[in-house]
Coordinates of C-alpha atoms and ligand atoms in Angstrom, one line a residue:
M1 CA -6.0 -20.6 6.1
C2 CA -5.7 -20.2 9.9
G3 CA -8.2 -17.9 11.6
I4 CA -8.2 -16.3 15.0
V5 CA -11.0 -15.1 17.3
G6 CA -10.6 -13.8 20.8
A7 CA -12.8 -12.0 23.3
V8 CA -12.9 -10.4 26.7
S9 CA -16.4 -9.7 28.1
R10 CA -18.6 -10.1 31.2
R11 CA -20.9 -12.5 29.4
N12 CA -20.2 -16.1 28.2
I13 CA -18.3 -15.6 25.0
V14 CA -18.1 -19.2 23.8
P15 CA -21.0 -18.7 21.3
I16 CA -19.2 -15.7 19.9
L17 CA -16.0 -17.6 19.5
V18 CA -17.7 -20.5 17.8
Q19 CA -19.7 -18.2 15.5
G20 CA -16.5 -16.4 14.7
L21 CA -14.8 -19.6 13.7
Q22 CA -17.8 -20.5 11.6
R23 CA -17.5 -17.2 9.8
L24 CA -13.8 -18.0 9.2
E25 CA -14.5 -21.5 7.9
Y26 CA -14.5 -20.2 4.3
R27 CA -10.8 -19.6 4.6
G28 CA -10.1 -23.3 4.7
Y29 CA -8.9 -25.3 7.7
D30 CA -8.3 -28.8 8.9
S31 CA -8.7 -28.6 12.7
C32 CA -10.1 -26.1 15.2
G33 CA -10.2 -25.4 18.9
L34 CA -10.9 -22.9 21.6
A35 CA -9.7 -22.1 25.2
V36 CA -11.5 -20.0 27.8
H37 CA -11.1 -19.0 31.4
A38 CA -13.8 -21.1 33.1
A39 CA -16.5 -18.7 34.2
S40 CA -18.4 -20.7 36.8
P41 CA -16.2 -23.4 38.2
D42 CA -17.9 -26.3 40.0
A43 CA -16.7 -29.2 41.9
A44 CA -16.4 -31.4 38.8
R45 CA -14.4 -28.8 36.8
P46 CA -11.7 -26.7 38.5
A47 CA -11.3 -23.0 37.6
G48 CA -8.7 -22.0 35.1
L49 CA -8.0 -22.6 31.4
Q50 CA -10.2 -25.1 29.7
R51 CA -9.8 -26.2 26.1
A52 CA -11.6 -28.2 23.4
R53 CA -10.0 -29.2 20.1
S54 CA -11.2 -31.1 17.0
T55 CA -10.1 -32.3 13.6
A56 CA -13.7 -32.2 12.4
R57 CA -15.8 -29.2 11.5
V58 CA -16.5 -26.3 13.8
A59 CA -20.0 -27.7 14.3
E60 CA -18.4 -30.7 16.0
L61 CA -16.3 -28.5 18.2
L62 CA -19.5 -26.8 19.3
A63 CA -21.1 -30.1 20.2
Q64 CA -18.0 -30.9 22.3
V65 CA -18.1 -27.6 24.0
Q66 CA -21.8 -28.1 24.9
T67 CA -21.2 -31.6 26.2
E68 CA -18.4 -30.5 28.4
H69 CA -20.2 -27.3 29.5
I70 CA -17.3 -25.1 28.6
E71 CA -18.2 -21.5 29.3
G72 CA -16.1 -18.4 30.0
A73 CA -16.1 -14.6 29.7
S74 CA -12.7 -14.4 28.0
G75 CA -11.2 -16.8 25.5
I76 CA -9.4 -17.5 22.2
A77 CA -10.3 -19.7 19.3
H78 CA -8.7 -20.9 16.1
T79 CA -9.1 -22.7 12.8
R80 CA -5.8 -24.3 11.7
W81 CA -4.5 -25.0 8.3
A82 CA -1.5 -27.4 8.9
T83 CA 2.0 -26.2 8.1
H84 CA 4.2 -27.7 10.8
G85 CA 2.8 -31.0 12.0
A86 CA -0.1 -33.1 10.6
P87 CA -3.7 -32.1 11.0
A88 CA -4.3 -33.9 14.4
V89 CA -5.8 -32.9 17.7
H90 CA -2.5 -32.6 19.5
N91 CA -1.3 -30.1 16.8
A92 CA -4.6 -28.1 16.9
H93 CA -4.6 -24.7 18.6
P94 CA -4.9 -23.4 21.3
H95 CA -1.5 -24.7 22.6
F96 CA -0.9 -24.7 26.3
S97 CA 2.2 -24.2 28.2
Y98 CA 2.2 -25.9 31.6
G99 CA 5.6 -24.4 32.6
P100 CA 8.9 -26.3 32.9
L101 CA 8.7 -29.8 34.2
A102 CA 10.6 -28.8 37.3
D103 CA 7.6 -26.7 38.4
G104 CA 5.5 -29.7 39.1
A105 CA 4.1 -33.1 38.0
D106 CA 2.3 -33.8 34.8
G107 CA -1.4 -33.2 34.7
R108 CA -1.1 -29.7 36.0
P109 CA -3.5 -27.1 34.7
G110 CA -2.4 -25.0 31.7
R111 CA -0.7 -21.7 32.5
V112 CA -0.7 -20.1 29.1
A113 CA -3.0 -20.7 26.1
L114 CA -2.1 -19.4 22.7
V115 CA -3.4 -19.4 19.1
H116 CA -1.2 -18.4 16.1
N117 CA -1.4 -17.7 12.4
G118 CA 1.8 -17.6 10.4
I119 CA 5.1 -19.4 10.5
I120 CA 7.9 -19.0 13.0
E121 CA 11.1 -19.5 11.1
N122 CA 13.4 -20.0 14.1
H123 CA 11.2 -22.4 15.9
E124 CA 13.7 -25.2 16.0
E125 CA 16.3 -23.1 17.7
L126 CA 13.8 -21.8 20.2
R127 CA 12.5 -25.3 20.8
A128 CA 16.0 -26.5 21.7
Q129 CA 16.5 -23.6 24.1
L130 CA 13.1 -24.2 25.8
Q131 CA 13.7 -27.9 26.0
A132 CA 17.0 -27.2 27.7
R133 CA 15.1 -25.2 30.3
G134 CA 12.7 -28.1 31.0
Y135 CA 9.8 -27.4 28.7
A136 CA 8.1 -30.5 27.3
F137 CA 6.5 -30.3 23.9
A138 CA 3.2 -31.9 23.1
S139 CA 3.0 -31.1 19.3
Q140 CA 5.1 -30.8 16.2
T141 CA 4.0 -27.2 15.6
D142 CA 6.1 -24.1 15.4
T143 CA 3.4 -22.4 17.5
E144 CA 4.0 -24.3 20.7
V145 CA 7.3 -22.6 21.2
I146 CA 5.6 -19.2 21.5
A147 CA 3.3 -20.5 24.3
H148 CA 6.4 -21.8 26.2
L149 CA 8.3 -18.6 25.5
V150 CA 5.5 -16.5 26.9
D151 CA 5.4 -18.7 30.0
S152 CA 9.2 -18.4 30.4
H153 CA 8.9 -14.6 30.4
Y154 CA 5.8 -14.4 32.6
D155 CA 6.2 -12.5 35.9
G156 CA 2.7 -11.4 36.7
D157 CA 2.0 -9.3 33.6
L158 CA 0.9 -11.1 30.4
F159 CA 1.4 -8.0 28.2
Q160 CA 5.0 -7.7 29.3
A161 CA 5.6 -11.4 28.8
V162 CA 4.1 -11.4 25.3
Q163 CA 6.2 -8.3 24.4
A164 CA 9.3 -10.0 25.5
A165 CA 8.4 -13.3 23.8
V166 CA 7.7 -11.8 20.3
G167 CA 11.1 -10.1 20.5
A168 CA 12.7 -13.5 20.0
L169 CA 10.5 -14.5 17.1
R170 CA 11.6 -14.5 13.4
G171 CA 8.9 -15.1 10.8
A172 CA 5.2 -14.2 10.5
Y173 CA 2.6 -14.2 13.3
A174 CA -0.7 -13.0 14.5
I175 CA -1.3 -14.4 18.0
A176 CA -3.8 -14.2 20.8
V177 CA -2.8 -15.3 24.3
L178 CA -4.5 -16.1 27.7
H179 CA -2.9 -16.6 31.1
K180 CA -4.5 -18.5 33.9
D181 CA -3.8 -15.9 36.5
E182 CA -5.4 -13.0 34.5
P183 CA -9.0 -14.0 33.8
H184 CA -10.1 -10.8 32.1
R185 CA -7.3 -10.3 29.7
V186 CA -6.3 -11.3 26.2
V187 CA -3.1 -10.1 24.6
G188 CA -2.6 -10.0 20.8
A189 CA 0.3 -9.2 18.5
R190 CA 0.7 -9.1 14.7
A191 CA 3.7 -9.1 12.4
G192 CA 3.1 -10.4 8.9
S193 CA -0.3 -12.0 9.5
P194 CA -3.6 -10.1 9.7
L195 CA -5.3 -9.2 13.1
I196 CA -8.0 -6.8 13.9
L197 CA -9.5 -5.5 17.1
G198 CA -13.3 -5.2 17.6
V199 CA -14.8 -2.8 20.1
G200 CA -18.0 -4.3 21.4
Q201 CA -21.1 -3.2 23.4
D202 CA -20.6 0.2 25.1
G203 CA -16.8 -0.3 24.8
A204 CA -17.1 -2.7 27.7
E205 CA -16.1 -5.8 25.8
H206 CA -13.4 -6.3 23.2
F207 CA -12.5 -8.8 20.5
L208 CA -9.7 -9.9 18.3
A209 CA -10.1 -11.6 14.9
S210 CA -8.3 -12.4 11.7
D211 CA -10.8 -10.3 9.7
A212 CA -13.9 -8.2 10.4
M213 CA -16.2 -10.8 8.9
A214 CA -15.6 -13.1 11.9
L215 CA -17.2 -10.4 14.1
A216 CA -20.2 -9.8 11.9
G217 CA -23.3 -9.4 14.1
V218 CA -21.1 -8.8 17.2
T219 CA -19.5 -5.5 16.4
D220 CA -18.9 -3.3 13.3
Q221 CA -16.4 -1.1 15.2
I222 CA -13.0 -2.2 14.0
V223 CA -9.4 -1.1 14.6
Y224 CA -7.0 -2.4 12.0
L225 CA -3.8 -3.3 13.8
E226 CA -0.6 -2.7 11.9
E227 CA 2.7 -4.5 11.5
G228 CA 4.5 -4.9 14.8
D229 CA 1.5 -3.8 17.0
L230 CA 0.8 -5.4 20.4
V231 CA -2.7 -5.1 21.9
D232 CA -3.9 -5.6 25.4
L233 CA -7.6 -6.3 25.8
Q234 CA -9.2 -6.0 29.2
L235 CA -12.7 -5.3 30.5
G236 CA -13.7 -1.8 29.5
R237 CA -10.3 -0.9 28.1
Y238 CA -7.8 -1.7 25.4
W239 CA -4.3 -0.6 24.8
I240 CA -2.1 -0.7 21.7
V241 CA 1.6 -0.2 21.3
G242 CA 3.4 0.1 18.0
K243 CA 6.5 -1.6 16.8
D244 CA 8.8 0.9 18.6
R245 CA 6.8 -0.1 21.8
A246 CA 5.5 3.4 22.3
P247 CA 1.8 3.6 23.3
L248 CA -0.4 4.7 20.4
T249 CA -3.2 7.3 20.5
P250 CA -6.7 6.6 19.3
A251 CA -5.9 8.9 16.3
Q252 CA -3.1 6.6 15.3
R253 CA -5.3 3.5 15.3
P254 CA -8.8 4.9 14.7
V255 CA -11.9 2.9 15.2
R256 CA -13.7 2.4 11.9
T257 CA -17.2 1.4 11.2
V258 CA -17.2 -1.5 8.7
Q259 CA -20.1 -2.5 6.5
A260 CA -22.3 -5.2 7.7
F261 CA -21.9 -8.5 5.9
S262 CA -25.5 -9.4 6.1
G263 CA -26.7 -11.9 3.6
A264 CA -23.2 -12.8 2.4
A265 CA -23.2 -16.1 4.2
E266 CA -26.7 -17.2 3.0
L267 CA -26.7 -19.9 0.4
G268 CA -30.2 -19.2 -0.9
P269 CA -31.3 -21.6 -3.6
Y270 CA -27.7 -22.8 -4.4
R271 CA -26.0 -26.1 -3.4
H272 CA -22.7 -24.5 -2.8
Y273 CA -21.1 -21.1 -2.3
M274 CA -19.1 -21.6 -5.5
Q275 CA -22.2 -22.1 -7.5
K276 CA -23.8 -19.0 -5.9
E277 CA -20.7 -17.0 -6.6
I278 CA -20.6 -18.1 -10.2
F279 CA -24.2 -16.9 -10.7
E280 CA -23.5 -13.7 -8.8
Q281 CA -21.0 -12.5 -11.5
P282 CA -23.4 -10.4 -13.5
R283 CA -24.3 -8.5 -10.3
A284 CA -20.7 -8.4 -9.1
I285 CA -19.5 -6.9 -12.4
A286 CA -22.4 -4.4 -12.4
D287 CA -21.5 -3.3 -8.9
T288 CA -17.8 -3.1 -9.7
L289 CA -18.5 -0.8 -12.7
E290 CA -21.3 1.2 -10.9
G291 CA -20.7 4.9 -11.1
V292 CA -18.1 4.5 -13.9
Q293 CA -19.3 7.2 -16.3
A294 CA -16.1 7.8 -18.1
V295 CA -12.5 6.7 -18.2
V296 CA -10.9 9.0 -15.7
P297 CA -7.7 8.5 -13.6
E298 CA -9.6 9.4 -10.5
L299 CA -11.1 5.9 -10.5
F300 CA -7.7 4.8 -9.2
D301 CA -6.9 7.5 -6.7
G302 CA -5.4 6.1 -3.5
P303 CA -7.1 5.8 -0.2
G304 CA -4.5 8.3 1.2
G305 CA -5.5 10.8 -1.5
T306 CA -2.7 10.2 -4.1
A307 CA -3.8 11.4 -7.5
A308 CA -3.6 8.7 -10.1
W309 CA -3.1 11.0 -13.0
R310 CA 0.2 12.2 -11.5
V311 CA 1.4 8.7 -11.1
F312 CA 0.3 7.7 -14.6
K313 CA 2.5 10.5 -16.0
E314 CA 5.6 9.1 -14.1
I315 CA 5.5 5.5 -15.3
D316 CA 6.7 3.7 -18.5
R317 CA 6.0 0.1 -17.6
V318 CA 3.8 -2.1 -15.5
L319 CA 4.9 -5.0 -13.2
I320 CA 2.0 -7.2 -12.0
L321 CA 2.4 -9.3 -8.9
A322 CA -0.2 -11.9 -7.7
C323 CA -0.8 -15.5 -6.8
G324 CA -3.3 -18.2 -8.0
T325 CA -6.3 -17.1 -9.8
S326 CA -5.3 -13.4 -9.3
Y327 CA -2.1 -14.2 -11.2
Y328 CA -4.1 -15.4 -14.2
S329 CA -6.2 -12.2 -14.2
G330 CA -2.8 -10.4 -14.4
C331 CA -1.7 -12.6 -17.3
T332 CA -4.9 -11.6 -19.2
A333 CA -4.3 -8.0 -18.4
K334 CA -0.8 -8.1 -19.9
Y335 CA -2.4 -8.7 -23.3
W336 CA -4.7 -5.7 -22.9
L337 CA -2.0 -3.4 -21.5
E338 CA 0.5 -4.1 -24.3
D339 CA -2.1 -4.1 -27.1
I340 CA -4.4 -1.2 -26.1
A341 CA -2.2 1.0 -23.8
G342 CA 1.1 0.1 -25.5
I343 CA 2.8 -0.2 -22.2
P344 CA 5.4 -2.9 -21.5
T345 CA 4.0 -5.3 -18.9
Q346 CA 5.6 -8.0 -16.9
V347 CA 3.5 -10.5 -14.8
E348 CA 5.2 -12.3 -11.9
V349 CA 4.1 -15.0 -9.5
A350 CA 4.6 -13.2 -6.2
S351 CA 6.3 -16.0 -4.4
E352 CA 9.0 -16.2 -7.2
Y353 CA 9.5 -12.5 -7.7
R354 CA 10.2 -11.8 -4.0
Y355 CA 13.2 -14.1 -4.0
R356 CA 14.8 -13.5 -7.4
T357 CA 17.2 -10.8 -8.4
S358 CA 15.4 -8.6 -10.8
V359 CA 16.2 -5.3 -12.5
P360 CA 14.1 -2.5 -10.8
D361 CA 13.0 0.5 -12.8
P362 CA 11.6 3.4 -10.7
R363 CA 9.3 4.3 -13.6
T364 CA 7.3 1.2 -13.1
L365 CA 3.7 0.9 -11.9
V366 CA 3.6 -2.1 -9.6
V367 CA 0.2 -3.6 -9.7
A368 CA -0.7 -6.1 -6.8
I369 CA -3.8 -8.1 -7.6
S370 CA -5.6 -9.9 -4.7
Q371 CA -9.0 -10.9 -3.8
S372 CA -8.3 -10.9 0.0
G373 CA -5.6 -8.2 0.1
E374 CA -3.8 -10.3 2.7
T375 CA -2.0 -13.0 0.7
A376 CA 1.4 -13.2 2.4
D377 CA 3.5 -13.7 -0.8
T378 CA 1.8 -10.9 -2.7
L379 CA 2.2 -8.5 0.2
A380 CA 5.9 -9.5 0.5
A381 CA 6.5 -9.2 -3.2
L382 CA 4.9 -5.7 -3.1
R383 CA 7.1 -4.7 -0.2
H384 CA 10.1 -6.1 -2.0
A385 CA 9.3 -4.0 -5.1
Q386 CA 8.9 -0.9 -2.9
G387 CA 12.2 -1.8 -1.2
L388 CA 13.9 -1.8 -4.7
G389 CA 12.8 1.8 -5.1
M390 CA 9.6 1.3 -7.1
R391 CA 7.3 3.6 -5.1
H392 CA 4.4 3.7 -7.6
T393 CA 2.0 1.0 -6.5
L394 CA -1.6 0.2 -7.3
T395 CA -3.8 -2.7 -6.0
I396 CA -6.8 -4.3 -7.6
C397 CA -8.4 -5.7 -4.5
N398 CA -11.7 -6.9 -3.2
V399 CA -11.3 -5.9 0.4
A400 CA -11.1 -2.1 1.0
T401 CA -9.8 -2.5 4.5
S402 CA -7.0 -5.0 3.7
A403 CA -3.3 -4.5 4.1
M404 CA -2.8 -4.4 0.3
V405 CA -5.0 -1.4 0.0
R406 CA -3.4 0.3 3.0
E407 CA 0.1 -0.2 1.6
C408 CA -0.5 0.8 -2.0
E409 CA -0.4 4.3 -3.4
L410 CA -3.4 3.8 -5.6
A411 CA -6.3 1.3 -5.5
Y412 CA -9.3 0.0 -7.4
I413 CA -11.7 -1.8 -5.2
T414 CA -13.6 -4.5 -6.9
R415 CA -17.1 -5.1 -5.6
A416 CA -17.5 -8.8 -5.9
G417 CA -18.8 -9.0 -2.3
V418 CA -17.6 -11.6 0.1
E419 CA -16.3 -14.7 -1.7
I420 CA -16.6 -17.8 0.4
G421 CA -15.8 -20.7 -2.0
V422 CA -12.1 -21.4 -1.9
A423 CA -11.9 -21.6 -5.7
S424 CA -12.1 -18.0 -6.8
T425 CA -14.7 -17.1 -9.4
K426 CA -16.5 -13.7 -9.1
A427 CA -13.3 -12.2 -7.7
F428 CA -11.5 -13.2 -11.0
T429 CA -14.0 -11.6 -13.3
T430 CA -14.3 -8.4 -11.3
Q431 CA -10.5 -8.2 -11.3
L432 CA -10.6 -8.4 -15.0
A433 CA -13.2 -5.6 -15.2
G434 CA -10.9 -3.4 -13.0
L435 CA -7.8 -4.3 -15.0
F436 CA -9.6 -3.5 -18.3
L437 CA -10.5 -0.1 -16.9
L438 CA -6.9 0.4 -15.8
T439 CA -5.8 -0.4 -19.3
L440 CA -8.2 2.2 -20.7
A441 CA -7.0 4.8 -18.2
L442 CA -3.4 4.2 -19.0
A443 CA -4.1 4.2 -22.7
Q444 CA -5.9 7.5 -22.3
S445 CA -3.0 9.1 -20.3
R446 CA -0.6 8.0 -23.1
G447 CA -2.8 9.5 -25.8
R448 CA -3.8 6.1 -27.2
L449 CA -7.6 6.2 -26.6
T450 CA -9.9 8.2 -28.8
E451 CA -13.3 9.4 -27.5
D452 CA -15.0 7.0 -29.9
E453 CA -12.9 4.1 -28.7
E454 CA -13.6 5.0 -25.0
A455 CA -17.3 5.2 -25.7
A456 CA -17.3 1.8 -27.5
H457 CA -15.3 0.1 -24.7
L458 CA -17.5 1.6 -22.0
Q459 CA -20.6 0.5 -23.8
A460 CA -19.3 -3.1 -24.0
M461 CA -18.4 -3.0 -20.3
R462 CA -21.9 -1.8 -19.3
H463 CA -23.4 -4.6 -21.4
L464 CA -21.3 -7.3 -19.7
P465 CA -23.9 -8.3 -17.0
V466 CA -26.5 -9.1 -19.7
A467 CA -23.9 -10.9 -21.8
L468 CA -22.8 -12.9 -18.7
Q469 CA -26.4 -13.9 -18.0
A470 CA -26.7 -15.4 -21.5
V471 CA -23.5 -17.5 -20.9
L472 CA -24.8 -18.7 -17.5
A473 CA -27.9 -20.0 -19.3
L474 CA -25.6 -22.6 -21.0
E475 CA -25.4 -24.4 -17.6
P476 CA -27.5 -27.5 -18.7
Q477 CA -25.2 -28.2 -21.7
I478 CA -22.1 -27.9 -19.4
I479 CA -23.6 -30.4 -17.0
G480 CA -23.7 -32.8 -19.9
W481 CA -20.0 -32.3 -20.4
A482 CA -19.3 -32.6 -16.7
E483 CA -20.9 -36.1 -16.5
V484 CA -18.2 -37.2 -19.0
F485 CA -15.3 -35.3 -17.2
A486 CA -16.2 -36.8 -13.9
R487 CA -15.0 -40.2 -15.2
M488 CA -11.7 -38.8 -16.4
E489 CA -8.4 -38.5 -14.6
N490 CA -6.7 -36.0 -16.9
A491 CA -7.7 -33.1 -19.1
L492 CA -6.0 -30.7 -21.4
F493 CA -7.0 -27.1 -21.9
L494 CA -6.1 -25.0 -24.9
G495 CA -6.3 -21.3 -25.7
R496 CA -4.5 -18.8 -27.7
G497 CA -3.5 -15.2 -27.1
L498 CA -5.8 -13.4 -24.7
H499 CA -7.5 -16.6 -24.0
Y500 CA -4.5 -18.7 -23.1
P501 CA -4.7 -17.4 -19.4
I502 CA -8.4 -18.3 -19.5
A503 CA -7.4 -21.9 -20.4
L504 CA -4.9 -21.8 -17.5
E505 CA -7.7 -20.6 -15.1
G506 CA -10.0 -23.3 -16.4
A507 CA -7.4 -26.0 -15.7
L508 CA -6.7 -24.6 -12.3
K509 CA -10.5 -24.6 -11.4
L510 CA -10.8 -28.2 -12.5
K511 CA -7.8 -29.5 -10.5
E512 CA -8.6 -27.4 -7.4
I513 CA -12.1 -28.8 -6.8
S514 CA -12.5 -32.0 -8.8
Y515 CA -8.9 -33.3 -8.2
I516 CA -8.6 -34.2 -11.9
H517 CA -5.1 -33.6 -13.2
A518 CA -5.5 -30.7 -15.7
E519 CA -3.0 -28.7 -17.7
A520 CA -3.3 -25.8 -20.0
Y521 CA -1.2 -24.9 -23.0
P522 CA -1.2 -22.2 -25.6
A523 CA -2.6 -24.2 -28.6
G524 CA 0.5 -23.5 -30.7
E525 CA 2.6 -25.4 -28.3
L526 CA 0.7 -28.6 -28.7
K527 CA 3.2 -30.3 -31.1
H528 CA 6.1 -29.4 -28.8
G529 CA 5.1 -31.9 -26.2
P530 CA 1.5 -32.2 -25.0
L531 CA 0.3 -33.9 -28.2
A532 CA 2.1 -37.0 -27.0
L533 CA -0.5 -37.2 -24.2
V534 CA -3.5 -37.1 -26.5
D535 CA -5.7 -40.1 -26.9
A536 CA -9.4 -41.0 -26.4
S537 CA -9.0 -40.8 -22.6
M538 CA -7.7 -37.2 -22.6
P539 CA -10.5 -34.7 -23.2
V540 CA -9.2 -31.5 -24.7
V541 CA -11.1 -28.4 -23.8
T542 CA -10.6 -25.5 -26.2
V543 CA -11.5 -21.9 -25.8
A544 CA -12.3 -20.7 -29.3
P545 CA -13.3 -17.1 -29.7
N546 CA -13.7 -15.6 -33.1
D547 CA -10.5 -13.5 -32.9
A548 CA -7.5 -13.1 -35.2
L549 CA -6.0 -16.5 -34.1
L550 CA -9.1 -18.5 -35.0
E551 CA -7.8 -20.1 -38.2
K552 CA -4.6 -21.1 -36.4
L553 CA -6.6 -22.6 -33.6
K554 CA -8.7 -24.6 -36.0
S555 CA -5.5 -26.2 -37.3
N556 CA -4.5 -27.1 -33.8
L557 CA -7.9 -28.7 -33.3
Q558 CA -7.3 -30.9 -36.4
E559 CA -4.0 -32.0 -34.9
V560 CA -5.9 -33.3 -31.8
R561 CA -8.6 -35.0 -33.9
A562 CA -6.0 -36.7 -36.1
R563 CA -4.7 -38.4 -32.9
G564 CA -8.1 -39.6 -31.8
G565 CA -8.4 -36.9 -29.1
V566 CA -11.9 -35.8 -28.2
L567 CA -12.5 -32.0 -28.3
Y568 CA -14.8 -29.9 -26.1
V569 CA -14.9 -26.5 -27.7
L570 CA -16.4 -23.3 -26.4
A571 CA -16.9 -21.6 -29.8
D572 CA -18.2 -18.1 -30.4
A573 CA -21.4 -18.2 -32.5
D574 CA -19.6 -16.7 -35.5
T575 CA -16.7 -19.1 -35.7
R576 CA -18.3 -21.8 -37.8
I577 CA -17.0 -24.6 -35.7
D578 CA -19.7 -27.3 -35.5
S579 CA -20.2 -30.4 -33.5
S580 CA -19.2 -33.6 -35.3
E581 CA -17.7 -36.9 -34.4
G582 CA -15.2 -36.3 -31.6
I583 CA -16.0 -32.6 -31.5
H584 CA -18.5 -31.3 -28.9
V585 CA -19.3 -27.7 -29.3
I586 CA -21.0 -25.3 -26.9
R587 CA -22.0 -22.2 -28.7
M588 CA -21.1 -19.0 -27.0
P589 CA -22.7 -15.6 -27.9
E590 CA -21.1 -13.7 -30.8
H591 CA -17.5 -12.6 -30.3
Y592 CA -17.2 -10.0 -27.5
G593 CA -14.0 -8.3 -28.6
A594 CA -11.3 -7.5 -26.1
L595 CA -13.6 -8.4 -23.1
S596 CA -14.3 -11.9 -24.4
P597 CA -12.1 -13.6 -21.7
I598 CA -14.6 -12.4 -19.1
L599 CA -17.3 -14.4 -20.9
H600 CA -15.3 -17.5 -21.8
V601 CA -14.2 -18.2 -18.3
L602 CA -17.7 -18.8 -17.0
P603 CA -18.4 -22.1 -18.8
L604 CA -15.0 -23.3 -17.5
Q605 CA -16.0 -22.4 -13.9
L606 CA -19.3 -24.3 -14.4
L607 CA -17.5 -27.3 -15.9
A608 CA -15.2 -27.5 -12.9
Y609 CA -18.1 -27.0 -10.5
H610 CA -20.4 -29.7 -12.0
T611 CA -17.5 -32.1 -12.5
A612 CA -16.6 -31.8 -8.8
C613 CA -20.3 -32.2 -7.8
A614 CA -20.5 -35.4 -9.9
R615 CA -17.4 -36.7 -8.2
G616 CA -18.8 -35.8 -4.8
T617 CA -15.9 -33.6 -3.6
D618 CA -16.1 -30.9 -0.9
V619 CA -16.6 -28.2 -3.5
D620 CA -16.3 -25.1 -1.2
K621 CA -13.5 -26.5 0.9
P622 CA -11.3 -28.6 -1.4
R623 CA -8.7 -30.7 0.3
N624 CA -5.4 -29.1 1.3
L625 CA -6.4 -25.7 0.0
A626 CA -7.2 -22.4 1.8
K627 CA -9.1 -19.3 0.8
S628 CA -6.7 -16.8 2.2
V629 CA -3.1 -17.8 2.2
T630 CA -1.6 -15.7 4.9
V631 CA 1.6 -17.7 5.3
E632 CA 4.4 -18.0 2.9
Ligands
G6P701 C1 -5.5 -19.1 -2.7 C2 -7.0 -19.2 -3.1 C3 -7.1 -18.8 -4.5 C4 -6.6 -17.4 -4.8 C5 -5.1 -17.3 -4.3 C6 -4.7 -15.8 -4.2 O1 -4.8 -20.0 -3.3 O2 -7.4 -20.5 -2.9 O3 -8.5 -18.8 -4.9 O4 -6.6 -17.1 -6.1 O5 -5.1 -17.7 -2.9 O6 -5.5 -15.1 -3.3 P1 -5.8 -13.6 -3.3 O7 -6.7 -13.3 -2.1 O8 -4.4 -12.9 -3.2 O9 -6.4 -13.3 -4.6

């Protein structure tokens, strides 16, 4: 999804802008660009705003910038993920405003340069107003209206102009803006999309970015801007005003030191980040569970100091809100929460929940699950639930500094580490680990967990890294399956009970990165529709743990075989399902009890990964998708 970098310094900041964009590449994008105040104008190139844009990779933008000798001490940069207007150079950011046509002939230098993340809902109305005032539009984006709006309000002070312009905007935005007459100034604003401020060398230079990772190696001194904030970056000083437009003190927006991200972006021996992240799962789970000696509510205490045990006493049900892969971890947790903790649990796709009329219950624990902690729909759904009077909120999140963590009463931070591949893998399994712990903590607070059960569950959790390693060793067999799948255009995934969400996640992984159409069904539903699709060209992947539903699942497999369907079964060692004609079995370790979904998802991740490699797709940046979906 879109990424922003901005800088005000005394040195040439183009390398920092480009490096920042490269660090944001993992979010997914289809075009990129930057604009600077020209630092050393020469005869061939007049002073003022200069811009480069590209629909290729950031590396190509860098080549363009070098060829054109673009340098400057203040600037803004952007990776775009198209929403309004196709991915094309004229729609790429930064957008310029040249002022109304009445102010001069075409070919004039840009007056305002602006980058934007988010969606402006009233852009059509604003566009019509600006056109009536003589502004010509060069793109189909909603963003361009903001550039012209800032220009229309400009009267010698960029900060005032931005403040006036954002007052007219409806929707979500994080923006960074330059004006040609104020060479050492960048103004930023956020409402609904993330934006952070970085304090650089000796406090003399300052940066803006969508996340702290974009500034890795530049500064670790970060101020997290909040909803409605406006920020004014100048040489040696910065200034923040809150949504009521009153200046804020340093105590209200403190500078925090963030952890260095060293090593996160190194591929090491792997071909892709996704492969690296699949193989990092034993370590990620170990890190996530590090220090968990016992099931205690304190594990979920909030960053603001709220005690989880108090909250757990005040709730009777759980409402899980999430998107994408995080939604499937929530679906898995529903089985645990109802079975082990005996607590009624509802799981909702965040983008649906936020817009439907639901029946709120103040004795609900709202659980927002998110890798990034910045997904727009999940944040909006969380706020919607809070607005309905459900004040008990908890997030399972991989980014400790994210909006989700800041806005929830309680939190469990997974320690998956930075996840770069767009298709989520290690974030999913660490979420499951966090959700299982939450299940145990709620079971305990409701008197449903004996000491022996607690000890047995904790022992199984501690053993997970070793068990996962054994599953990863199955990779060569999965590569064999992937060679077959690479030639297919459809696939069906089956699971039952606790493993139905794992089948859903397996199908999602395959479609995301290999572009094969894949669907998942609870196996018992086969004869209510999907069986009609089964023939020799429809591989049927089945997750077959040795649980209470095994015999029922075996009957479902017979139904597939009887129609000539070819089965690919991930069978626990103790299931007695063997390979035979039309049935390919990969033997998993012995059944792992309630934690079995964490093991069974790994071969499905590897199957998607190797199928995508065999088809030659862009595994880490699949077409049309983004890592962090910060717009609705
Ligand atoms: C995007 C990503 C998915 C992710 C989903 C939710 O669609 O491509 O991998 O599962 O967003 O993201 P979150 O950061 O909230 O977990």
